Amino acid sequence: QFIIPPTSATMGKGGESTPVTNAIQTTSKDGHWVSPYNPLDPKAPQLPTKGEIKAVIPKECFERSYFHSMYFVARDTVLAVGCAYAAYQTLSTDVPANLLSLDALTWFVGWNVYAFWMGCILTGHWVLAHECGHGAFSPNQTFNDIWGFVMHQALLVPYFAWQYTHAKHHRRTNNTMDGESHVPNIRSEMGLCAKDERHSGYAIIHEAMGDGPFAAFQIFAHLVIGWPLYLMGLASTGRLGSDGKPLKDGDIIDHYRPWSKMFPKKVQVKIAMSTVGIIAAWFAIYKAAQEYGALPVTLWYIGPLLWNQAWLVLYTWLQHNDASVPQYGPDEWTWVKGALSTIDRPYGIFDFFHHKIGSTHVAHHLFHEMPFYKADVATAAIRAFLEPKGLYNYDPQPWYLAMWKVAKTCHYIDGLDGIQYYKSLEDVPLRKDGKKVD
C-alpha cells in the first residue's frame, strides 16, 4: 500500500495516516491534490540523477539568446508604458472633494486597478532580472548583471545580494537547516511545547483568531510585509551563516550590510553596490515626493510595487510548500530530493505576464541556467519522464485556492532532522474548552 504523508486532510488528532490502495495517489479524500512521492514509503521509487533528467530535455532548451531576452524586456516595458499612459489619460492624482461621491469611488477603484495591473506587468521585469541573476538571460554574465541590476534596483531589490541568496535557495531547496527563504518554523518556534501544548507566539494568536482569520493573517503577512521583512533578515531566512555555522540568537542576516553573516567576504563589494543602488533609489523616490507630492508617488509607484512584491512572494511560497511535500533535514537532504520537491501550478493569464515562472518551476529548479522561453518545452519532457515514476509535482488547483490551503495547513514542522512534513495549528488542541472560530 501507498501511504499518503500526514496532512490536515488525511491525519486525525492522533496522527494516524490513512492507507490508500492506488500505486500513485494524487488526490486526498477531500479532493485536494497531494504529492505522489512519499520518501517514507518502502516502495518509493529511486530518484534519478540530475544527468538522467537532463538527458530527456532537448538540447536547444539550454540555448540562450540576447535577442529573445531583450525582446521580452522591450515587450514588458511597452506594456508598462501603455498601462501608465492609460492611467494618465483617465485618472487624476487629486483626491475628490467629496469622499462619499461616485467620483471618489471611481478614483479609488481606478487607482487600485492601475496598481494591480502595473504591479503585474512589473513582475515580468522582476522575473527577467531573476533570469539575469541565474545566467539564463544571455551567454554573457556581465551583460546579464547590468540588465539585472537596472531592473531589480528599480523595483527596490538589492540585485547582487538577492542573486547570492537566491542561488543558495536553489542549492539547498527544502533543507530544514541550510535552506533559504520560506524555511519552515519548528514546533517550539510556533509557541508549542513538546506535547503540542500552546504556550506562546503564533500558537496563541491562532487560538485567539480562529482557523480562517489566522489563514488570512498568514496571507497578509506573506504578501504584504513578508518581502521587506525577509530583506531585512527578520523573517524566512536560513539557520546557518555563510560559514556554515548555526546562527546565534539575535543574529540578523539581512540583504543590505556587506558584513552580514549571510555573505562571504568574496561578494561583499557587490553587496555594497546593491545597497548603494537601493539608497539611490529611495533618494530618487524622496526627491520625487518633494517635487510632486507623496500621494502621486504612492499612486504611481508604491501601489504597483506592493503588488509586485506580493507576486514574487506568492510564487516562492507556493512553489515549495504543501502539507504533502517533504522537507528534509541535513541527514536526509540531497540536491535532487530538494529540486524534486518543487511544485508546478497553473496561473492562467498571469503566465503571460510572468513568463510562466510558476507553471514551469520544476524545470527551473532543476536547471536554473535554462532560459524561461524554453521552459515549457523542457517541462513537457521532464513531466513525461518523471510523472510515470510518481516524481512530478503538479497541483491543478487554481493558485488562489492553493494559497488558501497552504495558509491553513503549512504552519510548522516537528524538528530539523529526518524527513519532515508541514503540520497545521488547526490540528493542535486548544488550551481551553470551546470551539474554534472558522
XYZ file of C-alpha atoms in Angstrom:
438
model
C 0.000 0.000 0.000
C 0.999 3.600 -0.639
C 0.771 5.769 2.483
C -0.010 9.431 1.968
C 2.171 11.663 4.179
C 0.273 13.082 7.162
C -1.743 16.185 6.278
C -4.615 18.029 7.860
C -6.845 16.267 5.333
C -5.546 12.760 5.963
C -4.436 12.879 9.596
C -6.604 12.857 12.676
C -5.827 14.209 16.127
C -3.909 11.076 16.993
C -1.639 11.303 13.961
C -2.753 8.126 12.161
C -2.316 8.256 8.399
C -4.828 6.742 6.009
C -3.668 3.952 3.706
C -4.529 4.269 0.031
C -4.503 1.375 -2.371
C -3.527 3.299 -5.512
C 0.010 2.895 -6.754
C 0.271 6.624 -7.305
C -2.231 8.718 -5.387
C -2.510 12.409 -6.172
C -5.859 13.317 -4.596
C -6.787 13.227 -0.921
C -10.146 12.102 0.424
C -11.478 15.659 0.376
C -10.394 16.224 -3.223
C -7.191 18.187 -2.605
C -4.008 17.461 -4.506
C -1.271 15.546 -2.688
C 2.238 14.863 -3.886
C 2.624 11.386 -5.413
C 6.113 10.988 -3.904
C 6.448 9.815 -0.318
C 10.057 9.077 0.711
C 8.767 7.265 3.812
C 7.064 4.616 1.678
C 9.220 1.462 1.424
C 8.145 1.224 -2.229
C 9.132 4.805 -3.036
C 10.850 4.957 -6.434
C 14.581 5.520 -6.733
C 15.303 9.109 -7.629
C 17.039 9.765 -10.945
C 20.247 11.759 -11.134
C 20.359 15.280 -12.476
C 22.166 13.956 -15.532
C 19.456 11.399 -16.236
C 16.800 14.111 -16.116
C 18.834 16.450 -18.304
C 19.245 13.716 -20.920
C 15.498 13.764 -21.720
C 15.418 17.513 -22.401
C 16.070 18.765 -25.961
C 19.488 20.426 -26.095
C 18.097 23.561 -27.709
C 16.251 24.298 -24.466
C 19.568 25.398 -22.981
C 20.420 27.853 -25.755
C 20.346 31.456 -24.524
C 19.602 34.358 -26.857
C 20.325 38.065 -26.459
C 17.551 38.837 -28.934
C 14.859 36.741 -27.273
C 15.618 38.068 -23.805
C 15.783 41.709 -24.879
C 12.569 41.251 -26.847
C 10.782 40.395 -23.612
C 12.362 43.363 -21.825
C 11.021 45.584 -24.612
C 7.612 43.846 -24.581
C 7.163 44.248 -20.844
C 8.339 47.862 -20.986
C 5.814 48.672 -23.721
C 3.094 47.089 -21.577
C 4.168 49.186 -18.577
C 4.233 52.397 -20.621
C 0.807 51.576 -22.062
C -0.623 50.930 -18.599
C 0.815 54.210 -17.295
C -0.492 56.117 -20.313
C -3.997 54.713 -19.855
C -3.939 55.753 -16.195
C -2.608 59.218 -17.075
C -5.416 59.743 -19.557
C -8.206 58.577 -17.253
C -7.154 59.253 -13.647
C -6.175 62.254 -11.558
C -3.857 62.241 -8.546
C -6.061 64.882 -6.901
C -8.297 63.434 -4.202
C -12.004 64.149 -4.949
C -13.504 66.835 -2.718
C -16.454 64.638 -1.701
C -15.140 61.284 -0.490
C -18.663 59.813 -0.479
C -19.345 60.641 -4.115
C -19.358 58.460 -7.217
C -16.265 60.354 -8.390
C -14.432 59.301 -5.244
C -15.425 55.666 -5.765
C -14.271 55.815 -9.383
C -10.991 57.426 -8.287
C -10.353 54.767 -5.639
C -11.218 51.831 -7.899
C -9.315 53.294 -10.843
C -6.048 53.717 -8.983
C -6.336 50.246 -7.451
C -6.925 48.710 -10.889
C -3.860 50.562 -12.165
C -1.769 49.427 -9.184
C -2.760 45.793 -9.670
C -2.059 45.617 -13.394
C 1.083 47.733 -13.301
C 2.369 45.571 -10.444
C 1.510 42.506 -12.503
C 3.418 43.868 -15.519
C 6.433 44.910 -13.441
C 6.617 41.383 -12.058
C 7.567 40.412 -15.621
C 10.587 42.724 -15.327
C 11.320 41.185 -11.929
C 11.316 37.689 -13.465
C 13.638 38.850 -16.261
C 16.076 40.293 -13.718
C 15.820 36.988 -11.846
C 16.832 35.275 -15.104
C 19.821 37.614 -15.276
C 20.918 36.573 -11.806
C 20.812 32.922 -12.815
C 22.808 33.486 -16.012
C 19.848 32.395 -18.130
C 19.264 35.800 -19.742
C 22.193 35.682 -22.177
C 25.528 33.868 -22.641
C 27.400 36.864 -21.137
C 27.162 37.291 -17.360
C 28.359 40.902 -17.424
C 25.510 41.727 -19.808
C 23.164 39.801 -17.507
C 24.318 41.652 -14.402
C 23.951 45.080 -15.995
C 20.367 44.482 -17.049
C 19.508 42.570 -13.897
C 20.894 45.354 -11.730
C 18.882 48.022 -13.543
C 15.586 46.116 -13.443
C 15.852 44.818 -9.891
C 17.161 48.010 -8.313
C 14.319 49.940 -9.953
C 11.983 47.625 -8.003
C 13.962 48.130 -4.766
C 15.518 44.659 -4.977
C 19.220 44.588 -3.977
C 20.287 42.719 -7.112
C 23.629 41.186 -6.130
C 22.528 40.401 -2.569
C 19.396 38.628 -3.721
C 21.296 36.952 -6.555
C 23.527 35.327 -3.923
C 20.775 34.278 -1.502
C 18.502 33.061 -4.284
C 21.322 30.898 -5.630
C 21.571 29.397 -2.141
C 17.812 28.788 -2.209
C 18.385 26.719 -5.355
C 21.378 24.888 -3.874
C 19.532 23.944 -0.663
C 15.855 23.707 -1.601
C 13.652 22.308 1.218
C 16.642 21.872 3.529
C 15.410 22.494 7.061
C 18.771 23.857 8.245
C 20.561 25.373 5.274
C 17.601 26.349 3.107
C 16.964 29.968 2.167
C 13.578 31.733 2.051
C 10.394 30.148 3.394
C 12.410 27.955 5.751
C 9.831 26.161 7.950
C 9.398 27.031 11.610
C 9.671 24.182 14.077
C 7.149 23.416 16.803
C 8.873 25.408 19.538
C 9.183 28.480 17.296
C 5.403 28.461 16.854
C 4.826 28.526 20.621
C 4.135 24.821 21.112
C 5.550 22.548 23.819
C 6.813 19.042 23.076
C 3.331 17.632 23.748
C 1.670 20.125 21.383
C 0.515 22.354 24.219
C 0.072 26.001 23.261
C 2.029 28.456 25.399
C 3.051 31.494 23.320
C 3.579 33.085 19.926
C 1.644 32.038 16.859
C 0.001 29.146 18.698
C -1.762 31.619 20.994
C -2.520 34.026 18.152
C -4.104 31.190 16.155
C -6.254 30.167 19.110
C -7.435 33.729 19.613
C -8.166 34.377 15.944
C -9.554 31.043 14.765
C -8.697 28.985 11.687
C -9.979 31.206 8.882
C -8.810 34.571 10.248
C -5.379 33.113 11.034
C -5.074 31.844 7.450
C -5.996 35.340 6.235
C -3.352 36.758 8.571
C -0.808 34.326 7.088
C -1.629 35.572 3.597
C -1.328 39.205 4.697
C 1.977 38.560 6.463
C 3.440 36.814 3.432
C 2.158 39.028 0.632
C 2.134 42.483 2.220
C 5.010 42.631 4.706
C 6.853 39.380 4.014
C 9.257 40.678 1.350
C 10.655 43.696 3.248
C 10.921 41.614 6.424
C 12.878 38.964 4.510
C 15.282 41.507 3.008
C 15.847 42.969 6.475
C 16.649 39.491 7.831
C 13.641 39.414 10.147
C 11.693 36.534 8.573
C 12.052 33.421 6.425
C 15.860 33.297 6.320
C 18.066 30.240 6.771
C 19.516 28.932 10.019
C 23.179 28.925 9.008
C 25.593 31.728 8.203
C 27.784 31.765 5.113
C 30.479 29.971 7.149
C 28.144 27.022 7.706
C 27.816 27.693 11.437
C 24.391 27.942 13.127
C 23.220 31.477 13.751
C 23.058 32.660 17.336
C 20.014 34.160 18.995
C 19.788 37.768 17.936
C 21.773 37.319 14.708
C 20.168 39.201 11.835
C 21.189 38.181 8.326
C 19.909 40.994 6.164
C 20.487 41.720 2.474
C 21.967 45.191 2.938
C 25.067 45.041 5.135
C 28.111 43.697 3.260
C 29.322 42.214 6.554
C 26.035 40.414 7.235
C 26.615 36.765 8.137
C 24.532 35.985 5.074
C 27.502 36.719 2.786
C 31.107 35.525 2.415
C 33.834 38.145 2.047
C 34.281 37.482 -1.670
C 30.894 39.063 -2.520
C 30.950 41.987 -0.077
C 31.845 44.590 -2.726
C 28.873 43.510 -4.836
C 26.594 43.625 -1.789
C 27.752 47.192 -1.153
C 26.948 48.108 -4.765
C 23.416 46.772 -4.359
C 22.917 48.675 -1.119
C 24.167 51.915 -2.654
C 21.736 51.322 -5.510
C 18.848 50.885 -3.053
C 19.824 54.079 -1.214
C 19.956 55.916 -4.545
C 16.518 54.566 -5.496
C 14.997 55.674 -2.183
C 16.635 59.085 -2.577
C 15.050 59.415 -6.022
C 11.671 58.492 -4.501
C 12.194 61.102 -1.780
C 13.080 63.808 -4.313
C 10.067 62.873 -6.450
C 7.822 63.129 -3.387
C 9.267 66.571 -2.648
C 8.712 67.692 -6.215
C 5.318 66.161 -6.961
C 3.942 65.187 -3.550
C 3.824 61.963 -1.552
C 0.368 60.959 -2.820
C 1.228 60.996 -6.559
C 4.399 58.984 -5.887
C 2.377 56.498 -3.858
C -0.278 56.175 -6.544
C 2.111 55.862 -9.484
C 4.894 53.791 -7.899
C 4.351 52.462 -4.368
C 0.977 50.866 -5.143
C 2.285 48.821 -8.096
C 5.415 47.978 -6.100
C 3.318 46.406 -3.334
C 1.566 44.172 -5.871
C 4.897 43.292 -7.458
C 6.275 42.204 -4.094
C 3.122 40.221 -3.355
C 3.502 38.278 -6.599
C 7.138 37.377 -6.056
C 6.482 36.139 -2.518
C 3.421 34.215 -3.687
C 5.489 32.307 -6.244
C 8.256 31.319 -3.850
C 5.704 30.438 -1.156
C 3.504 28.194 -3.293
C 6.170 26.530 -5.425
C 7.829 24.753 -2.496
C 5.170 24.346 0.171
C 2.373 21.845 0.610
C 1.444 19.623 3.518
C 2.190 16.552 1.368
C 5.621 17.711 0.124
C 8.571 16.706 2.324
C 11.115 18.959 3.976
C 14.488 17.319 4.589
C 16.888 17.531 7.487
C 20.625 17.643 6.678
C 20.839 13.896 7.326
C 18.263 13.138 4.606
C 18.608 16.034 2.173
C 20.136 15.686 -1.283
C 20.080 18.202 -4.115
C 17.787 16.025 -6.252
C 15.362 15.497 -3.361
C 15.154 19.234 -2.836
C 14.719 20.106 -6.503
C 12.006 17.464 -6.988
C 10.106 18.926 -4.033
C 9.178 21.860 -6.277
C 5.546 22.165 -7.396
C 4.210 23.395 -10.729
C 0.868 25.200 -10.604
C -1.446 26.826 -13.193
C -1.567 30.621 -13.155
C -3.856 31.287 -16.104
C -3.435 34.671 -17.774
C -0.634 35.605 -15.379
C 1.643 33.091 -17.100
C 1.777 35.559 -19.998
C 2.862 38.455 -17.808
C 5.196 36.454 -15.554
C 6.908 34.326 -18.187
C 5.481 31.045 -16.843
C 7.697 31.209 -13.757
C 5.071 29.379 -11.666
C 3.901 26.757 -14.157
C 7.440 25.651 -15.157
C 9.094 25.932 -11.762
C 10.157 22.292 -11.534
C 12.236 22.667 -14.701
C 13.613 25.966 -13.395
C 14.775 24.417 -10.137
C 16.389 21.518 -11.895
C 18.150 23.711 -14.461
C 18.164 27.369 -13.482
C 20.517 28.247 -16.362
C 17.762 27.371 -18.856
C 16.048 30.435 -20.384
C 12.408 30.794 -19.428
C 11.197 30.871 -23.044
C 12.309 27.252 -23.433
C 10.995 26.065 -20.075
C 7.585 24.918 -21.334
C 9.226 22.521 -23.820
C 11.570 21.293 -21.091
C 8.669 20.904 -18.668
C 6.817 18.640 -21.106
C 9.891 16.419 -21.413
C 10.546 16.386 -17.675
C 6.920 15.603 -16.914
C 6.857 12.716 -19.406
C 9.943 11.276 -17.696
C 9.078 11.890 -14.023
C 5.297 11.581 -13.847
C 5.080 7.823 -14.572
C 7.554 7.314 -11.719
C 5.414 9.381 -9.332
C 8.075 12.078 -9.076
C 6.478 15.095 -10.743
C 4.505 17.559 -8.630
C 1.684 19.353 -10.418
C -1.206 20.779 -8.433
C -4.066 21.618 -10.856
C -5.897 23.653 -8.222
C -6.153 27.381 -9.053
C -3.368 29.363 -7.377
C -5.703 31.374 -5.122
C -7.274 28.200 -3.724
C -3.835 26.642 -3.311
C -2.731 29.767 -1.441
C -5.642 29.410 0.972
C -4.891 25.714 1.500
C -1.213 26.362 2.186
C -2.097 29.212 4.566
C -4.310 26.827 6.533
C -2.143 23.697 6.527
C 1.549 24.667 6.344
C 2.447 26.201 9.703
C 5.344 24.239 11.206
C 7.376 21.033 11.213
C 8.232 18.890 14.230
C 12.013 19.181 14.054
C 15.049 19.794 11.894
C 16.234 16.220 11.338
C 14.991 13.406 9.143
C 12.032 13.705 6.789
C 9.517 16.278 7.944
C 6.061 17.283 6.771
C 4.252 20.509 7.442
C 1.636 20.419 10.165
C -1.248 22.757 10.888
C -2.141 24.604 14.061
C -5.719 23.676 13.227
C -4.900 20.148 14.396
C -3.483 21.289 17.746
C -5.899 21.101 20.718
C -6.989 24.383 22.285
C -5.882 25.339 25.768
C -9.437 25.852 26.944
C -12.874 24.451 26.276
C -14.771 25.851 23.365
C -14.995 25.626 19.655
C -12.559 27.235 17.225
C -13.829 30.038 15.027
C -13.712 29.093 11.352
